[in-house]
Coordinates of C-alpha atoms (C1' of nucleotides) in Angstrom, one line a residue:
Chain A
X1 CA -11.0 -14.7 -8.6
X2 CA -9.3 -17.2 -10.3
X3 CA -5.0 -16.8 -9.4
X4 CA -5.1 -14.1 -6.6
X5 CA -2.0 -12.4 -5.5
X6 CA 0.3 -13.9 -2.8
X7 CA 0.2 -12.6 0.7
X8 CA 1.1 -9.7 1.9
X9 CA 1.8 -8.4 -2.0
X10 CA -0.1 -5.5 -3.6
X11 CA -1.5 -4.0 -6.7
X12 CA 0.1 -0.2 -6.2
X13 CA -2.9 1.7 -8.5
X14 CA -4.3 5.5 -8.1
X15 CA -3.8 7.5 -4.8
X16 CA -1.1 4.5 -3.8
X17 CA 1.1 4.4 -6.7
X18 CA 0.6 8.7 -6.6
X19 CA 1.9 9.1 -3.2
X20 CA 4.9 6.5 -4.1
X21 CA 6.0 8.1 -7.1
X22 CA 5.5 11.6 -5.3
X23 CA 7.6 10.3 -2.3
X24 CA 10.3 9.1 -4.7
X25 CA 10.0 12.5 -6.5
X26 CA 11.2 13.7 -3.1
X27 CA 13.4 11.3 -1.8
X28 CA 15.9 12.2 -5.1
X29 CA 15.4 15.7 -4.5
X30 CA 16.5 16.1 -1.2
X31 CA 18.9 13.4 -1.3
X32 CA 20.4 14.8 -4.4
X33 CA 20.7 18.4 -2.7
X34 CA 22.9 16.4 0.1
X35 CA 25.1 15.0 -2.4
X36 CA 23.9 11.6 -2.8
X37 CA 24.5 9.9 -6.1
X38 CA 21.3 7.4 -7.2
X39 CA 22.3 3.5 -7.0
X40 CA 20.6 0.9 -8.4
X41 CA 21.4 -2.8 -7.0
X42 CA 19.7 -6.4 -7.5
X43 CA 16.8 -7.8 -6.0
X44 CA 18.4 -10.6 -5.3
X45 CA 21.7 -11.4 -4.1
X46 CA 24.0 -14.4 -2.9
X47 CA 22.0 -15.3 0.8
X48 CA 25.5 -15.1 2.5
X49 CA 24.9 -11.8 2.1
X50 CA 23.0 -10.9 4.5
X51 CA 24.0 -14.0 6.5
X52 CA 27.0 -12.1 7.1
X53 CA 25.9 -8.8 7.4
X54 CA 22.2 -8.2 8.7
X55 CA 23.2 -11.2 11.3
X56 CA 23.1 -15.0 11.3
X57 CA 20.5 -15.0 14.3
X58 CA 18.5 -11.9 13.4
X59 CA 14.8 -12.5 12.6
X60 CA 15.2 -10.9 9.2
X61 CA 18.1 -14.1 8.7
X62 CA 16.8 -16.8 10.9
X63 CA 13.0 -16.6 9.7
X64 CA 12.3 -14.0 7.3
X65 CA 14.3 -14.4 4.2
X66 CA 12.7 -15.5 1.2
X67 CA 16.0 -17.6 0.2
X68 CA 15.6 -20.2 -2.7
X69 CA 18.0 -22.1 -5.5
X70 CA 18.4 -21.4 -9.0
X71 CA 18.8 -23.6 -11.2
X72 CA 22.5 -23.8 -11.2
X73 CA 21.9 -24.8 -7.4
X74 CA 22.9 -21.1 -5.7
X75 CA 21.9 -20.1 -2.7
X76 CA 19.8 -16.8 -3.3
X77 CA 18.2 -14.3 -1.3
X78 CA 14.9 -11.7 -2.4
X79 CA 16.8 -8.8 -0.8
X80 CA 15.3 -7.8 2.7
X81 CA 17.0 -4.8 3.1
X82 CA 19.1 -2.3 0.7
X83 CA 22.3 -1.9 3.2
X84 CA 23.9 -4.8 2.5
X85 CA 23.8 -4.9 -1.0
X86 CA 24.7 -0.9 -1.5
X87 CA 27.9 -1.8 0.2
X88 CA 29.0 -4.9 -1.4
X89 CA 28.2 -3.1 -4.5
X90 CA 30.2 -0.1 -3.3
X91 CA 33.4 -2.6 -2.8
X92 CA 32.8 -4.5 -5.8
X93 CA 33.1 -1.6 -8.0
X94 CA 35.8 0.1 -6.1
X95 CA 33.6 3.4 -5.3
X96 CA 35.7 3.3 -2.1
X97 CA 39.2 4.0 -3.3
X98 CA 38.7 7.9 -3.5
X99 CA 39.2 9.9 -0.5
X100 CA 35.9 11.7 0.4
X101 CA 33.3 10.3 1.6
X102 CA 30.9 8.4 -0.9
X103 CA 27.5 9.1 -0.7
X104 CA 24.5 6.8 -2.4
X105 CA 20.9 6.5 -2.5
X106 CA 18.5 3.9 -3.6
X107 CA 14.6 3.0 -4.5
X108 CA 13.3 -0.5 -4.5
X109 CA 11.1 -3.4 -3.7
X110 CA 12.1 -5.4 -1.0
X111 CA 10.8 -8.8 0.6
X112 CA 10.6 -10.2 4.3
X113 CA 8.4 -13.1 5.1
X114 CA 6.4 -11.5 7.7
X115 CA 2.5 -11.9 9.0
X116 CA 1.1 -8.5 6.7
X117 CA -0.6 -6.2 8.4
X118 CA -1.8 -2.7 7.8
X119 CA 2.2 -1.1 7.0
X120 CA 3.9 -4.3 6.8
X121 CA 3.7 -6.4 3.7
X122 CA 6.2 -9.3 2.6
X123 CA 7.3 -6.9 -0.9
X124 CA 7.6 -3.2 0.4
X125 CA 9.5 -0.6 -0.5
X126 CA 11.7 1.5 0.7
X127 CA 14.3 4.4 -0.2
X128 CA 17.1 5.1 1.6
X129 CA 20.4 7.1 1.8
X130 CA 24.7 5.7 2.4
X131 CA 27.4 6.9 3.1
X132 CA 31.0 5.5 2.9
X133 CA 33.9 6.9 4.8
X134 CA 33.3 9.2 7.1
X135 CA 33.2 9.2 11.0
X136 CA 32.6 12.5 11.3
X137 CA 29.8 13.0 13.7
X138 CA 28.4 15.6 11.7
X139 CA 28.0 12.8 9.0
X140 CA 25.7 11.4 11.6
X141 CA 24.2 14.4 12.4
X142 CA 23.5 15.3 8.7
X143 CA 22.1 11.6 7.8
X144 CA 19.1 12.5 10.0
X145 CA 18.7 16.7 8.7
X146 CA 18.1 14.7 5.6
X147 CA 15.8 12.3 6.8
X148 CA 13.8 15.4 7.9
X149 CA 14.0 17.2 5.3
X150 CA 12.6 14.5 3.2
X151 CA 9.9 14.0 5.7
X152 CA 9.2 17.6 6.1
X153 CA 9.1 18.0 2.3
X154 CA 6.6 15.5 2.4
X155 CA 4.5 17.0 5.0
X156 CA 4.5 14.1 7.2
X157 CA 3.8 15.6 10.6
X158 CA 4.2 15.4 13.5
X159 CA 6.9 13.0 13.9
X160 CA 9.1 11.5 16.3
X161 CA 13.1 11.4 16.4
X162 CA 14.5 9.3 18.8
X163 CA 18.6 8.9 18.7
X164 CA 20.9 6.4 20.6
X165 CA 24.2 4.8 20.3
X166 CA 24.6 1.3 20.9
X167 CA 28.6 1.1 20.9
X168 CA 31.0 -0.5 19.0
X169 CA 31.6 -3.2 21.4
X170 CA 29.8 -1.9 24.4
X171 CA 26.7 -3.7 23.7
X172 CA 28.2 -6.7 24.4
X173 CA 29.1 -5.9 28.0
X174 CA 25.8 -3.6 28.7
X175 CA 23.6 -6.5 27.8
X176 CA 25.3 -8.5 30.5
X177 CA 24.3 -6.0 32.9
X178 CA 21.0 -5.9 31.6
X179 CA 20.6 -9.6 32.4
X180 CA 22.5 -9.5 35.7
X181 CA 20.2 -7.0 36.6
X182 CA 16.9 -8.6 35.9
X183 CA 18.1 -12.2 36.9
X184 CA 16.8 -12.0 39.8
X185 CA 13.1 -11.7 38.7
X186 CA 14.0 -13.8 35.5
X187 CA 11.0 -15.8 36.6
X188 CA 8.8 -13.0 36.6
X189 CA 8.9 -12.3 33.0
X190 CA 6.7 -13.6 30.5
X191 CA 7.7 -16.6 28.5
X192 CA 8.3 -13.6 25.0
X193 CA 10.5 -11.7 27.7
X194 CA 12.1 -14.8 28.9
X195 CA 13.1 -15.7 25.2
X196 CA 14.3 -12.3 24.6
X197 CA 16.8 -12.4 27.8
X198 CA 18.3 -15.6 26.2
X199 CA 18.6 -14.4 22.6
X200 CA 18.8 -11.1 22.5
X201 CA 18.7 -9.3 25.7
X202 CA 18.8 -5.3 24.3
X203 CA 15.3 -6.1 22.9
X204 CA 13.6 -6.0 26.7
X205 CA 14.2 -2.4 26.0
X206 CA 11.4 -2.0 24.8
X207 CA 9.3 -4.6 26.1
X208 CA 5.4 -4.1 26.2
X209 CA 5.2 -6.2 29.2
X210 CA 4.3 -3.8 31.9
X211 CA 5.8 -5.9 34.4
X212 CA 9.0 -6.1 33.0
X213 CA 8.8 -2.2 32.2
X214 CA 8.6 -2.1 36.2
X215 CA 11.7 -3.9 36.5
X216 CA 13.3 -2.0 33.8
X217 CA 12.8 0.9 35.8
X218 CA 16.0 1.1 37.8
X219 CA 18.2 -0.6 35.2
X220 CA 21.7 0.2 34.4
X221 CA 21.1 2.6 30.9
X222 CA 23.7 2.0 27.9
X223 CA 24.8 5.5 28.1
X224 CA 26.7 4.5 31.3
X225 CA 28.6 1.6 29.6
X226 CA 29.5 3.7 25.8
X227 CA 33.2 4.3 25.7
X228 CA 34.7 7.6 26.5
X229 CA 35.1 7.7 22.2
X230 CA 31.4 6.4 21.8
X231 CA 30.4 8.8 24.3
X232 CA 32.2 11.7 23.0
X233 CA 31.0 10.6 19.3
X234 CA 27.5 10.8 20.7
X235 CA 28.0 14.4 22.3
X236 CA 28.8 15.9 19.4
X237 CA 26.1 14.3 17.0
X238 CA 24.0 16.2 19.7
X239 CA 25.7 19.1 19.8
X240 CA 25.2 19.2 15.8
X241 CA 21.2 18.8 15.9
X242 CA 20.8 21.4 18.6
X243 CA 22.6 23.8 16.7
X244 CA 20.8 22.9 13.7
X245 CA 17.8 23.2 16.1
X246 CA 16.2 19.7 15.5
X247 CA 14.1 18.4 18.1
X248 CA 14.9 14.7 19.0
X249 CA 14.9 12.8 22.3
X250 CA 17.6 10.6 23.6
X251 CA 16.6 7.6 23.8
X252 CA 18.9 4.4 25.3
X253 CA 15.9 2.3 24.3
X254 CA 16.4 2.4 21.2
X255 CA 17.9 -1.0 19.6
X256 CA 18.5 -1.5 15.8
X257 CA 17.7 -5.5 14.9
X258 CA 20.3 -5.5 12.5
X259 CA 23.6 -6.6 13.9
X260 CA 26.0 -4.4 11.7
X261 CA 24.8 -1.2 13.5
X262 CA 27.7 0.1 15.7
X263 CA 27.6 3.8 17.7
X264 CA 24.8 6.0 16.0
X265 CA 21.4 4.6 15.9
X266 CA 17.9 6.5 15.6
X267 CA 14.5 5.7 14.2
X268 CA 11.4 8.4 13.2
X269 CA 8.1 7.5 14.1
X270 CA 5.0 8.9 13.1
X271 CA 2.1 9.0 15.4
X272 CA -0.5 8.5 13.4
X273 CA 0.3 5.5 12.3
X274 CA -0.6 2.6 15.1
X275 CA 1.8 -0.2 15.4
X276 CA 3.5 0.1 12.4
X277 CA 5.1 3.6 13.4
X278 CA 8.2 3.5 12.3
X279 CA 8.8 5.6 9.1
X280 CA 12.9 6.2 9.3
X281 CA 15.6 3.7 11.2
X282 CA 19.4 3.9 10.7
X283 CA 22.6 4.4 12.0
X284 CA 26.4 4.0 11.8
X285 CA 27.6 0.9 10.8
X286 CA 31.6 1.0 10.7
X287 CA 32.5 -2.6 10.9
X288 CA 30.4 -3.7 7.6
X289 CA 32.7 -3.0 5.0
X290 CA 35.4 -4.7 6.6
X291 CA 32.8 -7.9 7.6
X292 CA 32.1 -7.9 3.6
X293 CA 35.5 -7.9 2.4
X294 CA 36.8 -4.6 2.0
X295 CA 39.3 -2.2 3.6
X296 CA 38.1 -0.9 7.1
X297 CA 35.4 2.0 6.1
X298 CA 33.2 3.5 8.2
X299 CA 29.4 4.0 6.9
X300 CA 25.8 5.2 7.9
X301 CA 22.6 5.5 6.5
X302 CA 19.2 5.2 6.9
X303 CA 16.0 3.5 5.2
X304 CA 12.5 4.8 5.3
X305 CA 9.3 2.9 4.6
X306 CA 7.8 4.0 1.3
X307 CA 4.6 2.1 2.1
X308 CA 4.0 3.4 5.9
X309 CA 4.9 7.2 4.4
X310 CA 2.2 6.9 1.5
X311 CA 0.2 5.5 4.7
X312 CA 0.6 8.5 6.7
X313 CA -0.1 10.6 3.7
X314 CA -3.3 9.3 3.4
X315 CA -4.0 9.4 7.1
X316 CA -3.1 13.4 7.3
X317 CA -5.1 13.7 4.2
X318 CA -1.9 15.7 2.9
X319 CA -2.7 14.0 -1.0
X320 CA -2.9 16.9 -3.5
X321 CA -5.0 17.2 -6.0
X322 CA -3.5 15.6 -9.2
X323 CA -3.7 16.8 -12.4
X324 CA -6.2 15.4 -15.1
X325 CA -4.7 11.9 -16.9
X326 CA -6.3 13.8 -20.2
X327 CA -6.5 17.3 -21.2
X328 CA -8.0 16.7 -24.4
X329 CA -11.1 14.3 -25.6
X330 CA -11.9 13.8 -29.8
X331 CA -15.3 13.2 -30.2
X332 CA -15.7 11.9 -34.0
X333 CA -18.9 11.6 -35.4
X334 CA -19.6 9.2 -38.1
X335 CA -17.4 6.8 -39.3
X336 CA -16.1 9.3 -42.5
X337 CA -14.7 11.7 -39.1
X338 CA -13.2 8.6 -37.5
X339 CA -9.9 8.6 -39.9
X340 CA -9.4 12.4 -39.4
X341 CA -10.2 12.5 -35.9
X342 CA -7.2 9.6 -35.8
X343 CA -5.2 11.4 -37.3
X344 CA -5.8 14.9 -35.3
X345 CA -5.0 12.9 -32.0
X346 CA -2.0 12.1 -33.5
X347 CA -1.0 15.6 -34.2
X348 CA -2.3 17.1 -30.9
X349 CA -0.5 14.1 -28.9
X350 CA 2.9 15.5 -30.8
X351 CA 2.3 19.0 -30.0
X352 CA 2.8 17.9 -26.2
X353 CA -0.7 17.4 -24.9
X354 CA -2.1 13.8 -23.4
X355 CA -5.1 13.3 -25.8
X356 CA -7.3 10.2 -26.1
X357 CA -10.6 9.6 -28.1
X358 CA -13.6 6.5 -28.0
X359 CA -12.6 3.3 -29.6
X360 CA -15.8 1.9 -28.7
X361 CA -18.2 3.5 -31.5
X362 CA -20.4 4.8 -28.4
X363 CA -22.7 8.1 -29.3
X364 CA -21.9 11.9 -29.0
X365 CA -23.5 12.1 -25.4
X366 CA -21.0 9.2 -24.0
X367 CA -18.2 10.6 -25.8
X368 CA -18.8 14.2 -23.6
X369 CA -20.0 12.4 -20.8
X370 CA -15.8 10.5 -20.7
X371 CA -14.3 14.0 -21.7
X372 CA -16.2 15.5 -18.2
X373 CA -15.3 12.5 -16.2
X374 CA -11.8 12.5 -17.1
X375 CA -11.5 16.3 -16.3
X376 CA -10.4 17.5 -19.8
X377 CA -9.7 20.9 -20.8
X378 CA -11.2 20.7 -24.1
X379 CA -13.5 18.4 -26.4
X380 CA -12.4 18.6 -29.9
X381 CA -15.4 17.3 -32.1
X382 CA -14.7 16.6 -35.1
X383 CA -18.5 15.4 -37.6
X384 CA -19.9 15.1 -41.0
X385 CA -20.5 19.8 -40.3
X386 CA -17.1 20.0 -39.1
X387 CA -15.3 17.7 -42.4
X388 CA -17.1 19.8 -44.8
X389 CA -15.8 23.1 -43.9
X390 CA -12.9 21.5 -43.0
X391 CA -12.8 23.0 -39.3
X392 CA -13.3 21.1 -35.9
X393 CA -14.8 22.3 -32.8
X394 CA -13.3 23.2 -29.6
X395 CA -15.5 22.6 -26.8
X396 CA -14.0 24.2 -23.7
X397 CA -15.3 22.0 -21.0
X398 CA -15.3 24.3 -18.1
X399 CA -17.6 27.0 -19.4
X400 CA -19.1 25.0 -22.1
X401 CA -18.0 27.8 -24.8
X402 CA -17.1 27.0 -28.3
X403 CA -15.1 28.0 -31.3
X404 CA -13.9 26.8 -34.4
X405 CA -10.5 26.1 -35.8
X406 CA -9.7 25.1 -39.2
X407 CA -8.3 21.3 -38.9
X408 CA -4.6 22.1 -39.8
X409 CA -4.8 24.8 -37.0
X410 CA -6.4 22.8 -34.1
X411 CA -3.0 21.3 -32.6
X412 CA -1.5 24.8 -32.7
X413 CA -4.4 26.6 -31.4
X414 CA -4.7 23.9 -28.1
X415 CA -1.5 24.2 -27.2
X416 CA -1.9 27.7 -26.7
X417 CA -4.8 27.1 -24.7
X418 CA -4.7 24.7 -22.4
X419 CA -2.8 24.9 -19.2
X420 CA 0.6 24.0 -19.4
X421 CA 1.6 23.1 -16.3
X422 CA -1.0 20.9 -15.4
Chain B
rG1 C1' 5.1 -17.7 14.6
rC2 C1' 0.8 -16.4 18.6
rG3 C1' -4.2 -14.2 20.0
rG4 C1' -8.8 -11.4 18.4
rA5 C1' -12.2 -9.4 14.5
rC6 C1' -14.0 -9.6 9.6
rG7 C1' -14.8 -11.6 4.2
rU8 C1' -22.4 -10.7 0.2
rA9 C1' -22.1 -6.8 -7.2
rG10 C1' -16.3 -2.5 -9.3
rC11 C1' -17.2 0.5 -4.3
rU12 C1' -20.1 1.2 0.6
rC13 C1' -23.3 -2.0 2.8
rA14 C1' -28.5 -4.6 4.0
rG15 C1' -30.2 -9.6 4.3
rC16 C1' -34.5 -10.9 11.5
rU17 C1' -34.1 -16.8 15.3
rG18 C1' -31.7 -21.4 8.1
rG19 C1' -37.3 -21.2 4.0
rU20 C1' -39.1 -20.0 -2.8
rU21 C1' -35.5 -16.8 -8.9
rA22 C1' -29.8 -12.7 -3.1
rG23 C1' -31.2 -6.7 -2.4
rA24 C1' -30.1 -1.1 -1.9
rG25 C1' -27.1 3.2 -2.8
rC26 C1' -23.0 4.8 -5.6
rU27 C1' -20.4 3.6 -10.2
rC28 C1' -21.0 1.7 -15.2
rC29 C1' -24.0 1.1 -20.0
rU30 C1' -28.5 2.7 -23.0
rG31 C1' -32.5 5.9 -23.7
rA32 C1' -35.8 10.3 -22.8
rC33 C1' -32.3 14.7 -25.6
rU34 C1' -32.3 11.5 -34.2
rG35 C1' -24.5 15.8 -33.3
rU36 C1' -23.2 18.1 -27.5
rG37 C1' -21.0 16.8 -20.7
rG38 C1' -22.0 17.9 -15.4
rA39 C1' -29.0 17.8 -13.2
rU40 C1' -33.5 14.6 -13.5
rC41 C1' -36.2 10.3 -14.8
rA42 C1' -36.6 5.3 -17.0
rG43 C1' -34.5 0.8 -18.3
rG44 C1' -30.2 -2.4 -18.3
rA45 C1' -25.5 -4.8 -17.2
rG46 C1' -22.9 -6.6 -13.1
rG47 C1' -22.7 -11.8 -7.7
rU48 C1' -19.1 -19.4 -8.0
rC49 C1' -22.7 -14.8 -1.0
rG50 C1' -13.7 -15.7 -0.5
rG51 C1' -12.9 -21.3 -1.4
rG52 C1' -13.8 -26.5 0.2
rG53 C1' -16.3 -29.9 3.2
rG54 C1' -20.3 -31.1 6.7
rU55 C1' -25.4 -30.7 9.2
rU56 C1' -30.4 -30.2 7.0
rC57 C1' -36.1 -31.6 3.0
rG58 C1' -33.6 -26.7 2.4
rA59 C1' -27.4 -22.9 4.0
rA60 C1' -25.3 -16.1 2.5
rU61 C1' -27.4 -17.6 7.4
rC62 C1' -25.3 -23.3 11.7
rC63 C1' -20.4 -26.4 12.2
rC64 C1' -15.2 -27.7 10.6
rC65 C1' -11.1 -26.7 7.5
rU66 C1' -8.7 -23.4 4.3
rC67 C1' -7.4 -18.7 1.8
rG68 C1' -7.4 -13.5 2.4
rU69 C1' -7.9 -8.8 5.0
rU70 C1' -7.5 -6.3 9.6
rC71 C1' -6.2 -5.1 15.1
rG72 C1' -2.7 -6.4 18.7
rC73 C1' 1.9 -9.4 20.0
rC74 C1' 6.4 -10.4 17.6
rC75 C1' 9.6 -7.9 14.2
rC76 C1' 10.9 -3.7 11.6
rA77 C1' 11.0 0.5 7.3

RNA sequence: GCGGACGUAGCUCAGCUGGUUAGAGCUCCUGACUGUGGAUCAGGAGGUCGGGGGUUCGAAUCCCCUCGUUCGCCCCA
């Protein structure tokens, strides 16, 4: 192949691009029955963007942007994420200033410079859900019913909910702890642990390293350092899912990479999927607004992985069958039927019905041969017999039966015919 | 960014320790069936053996580099 595609970028094409479009189908259906308004934002925004927000010395900053200048020397930034961006958008606009809360989802395309692997590519896509002024916990609570009702309507099963809150400012002082508790043994950990207690100590969490998992053990737990608010906030998102009767697990292990998450975090992981598990991650991010410029509003949300859904589609084998791409297939015969043929397709493609012919002058045979592969209801064929008594003849392809319509007729007579919902 | 595996036709793969024009199945096209699909049979099309370099009389096969995919780490959706 001459110019192949860059790394980690993908053709979407047949089952793929089905299970997208059907998991977009269903992301603004259930998002919409929550009250969530679509959204669409750039692909690319100013990099200080998500400087600001997603965290100077977060990976997705410090080495996964794809950032570059235009020509008028701005800094720009492929977006790697869609919170960011929904919220500036939601300031610039001024879709704050009412007083309920402000719901908004969105669809796209976006990039992080990444080693690809099977559910991680460097352009994926995800949907995902925001809201804007609430600190309800039942906000929280709600952000993931609809997460799982998306999921659900999807029938991605089983799955995994794992919830945590990390604390407005609390995380500060619990990783401090964390380090003063495995200081002692700092120089048992591997060199990937050791970097981790200097940068960015929550991620020992969840550390593969059994060792450290040993000295994780008996470690203080963040629940012990929230707040008495943070702690009462997480209560009752709790109390909300048990009544609602979701299943989740609380899990302190559970750390967010982005550094505008504060209180309410969770993620959803699906089993089936190997390392690249996690379908669903989001959580309550009430300092962001503010960070970006606008008046203090709290916020949460959550994004889910388009590609690793369509993945775990496939892998439950829960693709339906799709409808045929053509329900009805001329066959002309002889170039004199070609021009009224042409002309039928026209008529029948009005009428409603996806309709194709040959435009490769192959024989009768091939012609029925593409109407069978391509699963079509009917063969219209249309030859020198047909012209003369001014008829055509509607081959139904599932029994093989036949019947005759005059020509002005056929349109009319198909579209009573042929299934109309597929 | 780190470690491992893999890369032969559109797809799935074969090709023994290097040896003449690189094979099979499926798919596709044509015909048997001079205007009728799904079956069968016959023929045909389709390959820079991922790319580049090296070793050799000779490389799909051995070596190096590179690109890509994949598994794990990392990160995250």
């Amino acid at each position: 192949m001459n110019i192949p595609r860059p790394r980690g970028t993908r053709d979407l094409l047949h089952e793929t691009l089905r299970a997208f479009l059907r998991i977009e189908n269903a992301a603004s259906s259930v998002f919409e029955r929550f009250g969530y308004q679509p959204i669409r934002i750039p692909i690319f925004e100013r990099a200080e963007l998500f400087i600001r927000s997603v965290g100077e010395e977060t990976d997705i900053v410090s080495k996964e942007m794809y950032t570059f200048q235009d020509r008028g020397g701005r800094d720009l930034t492929l977006r790697p994420e869609g919170t960011a961006g929904t919220a500036r958008a939601a300031i610039e606009n001024g879709l704050l200033s009412r007083g309920e809360a402000r719901k908004f989802y969105y669809t796209g395309p976006m990039f992080r410079y990444e080693r690809p692997q099977a559910g991680r590519y460097r352009e994926f896509w995800q949907t995902g859900i925001e809201s804007f002024g609430s600190n309800d916990p039942l906000i929280d609570a709600e952000t993931i019913l609809c997460a799982q009702l998306f999921l659900d309507e999807l029938n991605i099963a089983p799955v995994r909910i794992r919830l945590n809150s990390v604390g407005s400012g609390e995380r500060h002082t619990y990783a401090d702890a964390l380090k003063q508790h495995l200081q002692p043994n700092f120089e048992n950990l591997g060199p990937q642990d050791k970097a981790r207690f200097e940068n960015n100590a929550l991620r020992l969490l969840d550390s593969k390293d059994p060792n450290t998992k040993r000295m994780l053990e008996n470690a203080p737990s963040i629940l012990d350092f929230l707040s008495d608010e943070s702690r009462a906030h997480l209560d009752a998102v709790q109390n909300a899912l048990d009544a609602a009767g979701v299943k989740y697990q609380l899990d302190p292990s559970i750390v967010r990479g982005l550094d505008y998450y504060t209180g309410t975090v969770f993620e959803i992981s699906v089993d089936s999927l190997g390392a690249q598990d996690v379908v669903v991650g989001g959580g309550r991010y009430n300092g962001l607004i503010e960070q970006l410029g606008g008046k203090p509003t709290p916020g949460i949300g959550f994004a889910a992985g388009i590609d690793r859904l369509a993945l775990a589609m496939s892998a439950q084998d829960s693709l339906e069958e799709t409808s045929p791409l053509i329900q009805v297939w001329i066959v002309a015969i002889g170039e004199e039927a070609k021009p009224r043929a042409f002309a039928l397709l026209n008529e029948i493609r009005r009428a409603g019905m996806r309709a194709d012919m040959d435009y490769q002058g192959r024989g009768v045979r091939s012609q029925l041969r593409t109407a069978d592969r391509l699963n079509a209801h009917y063969a219209v064929i249309l030859g020198e017999d047909e012209l003369a008594r001014g008829e055509a003849t509607l081959k139904k392809m599932s029994d093989g039966t036949q019947e005759s319509a005059p020509l002005d007729e056929t349109a009319a007579r198909l579209r009573q015919s042929v299934p109309t919902n597929t």
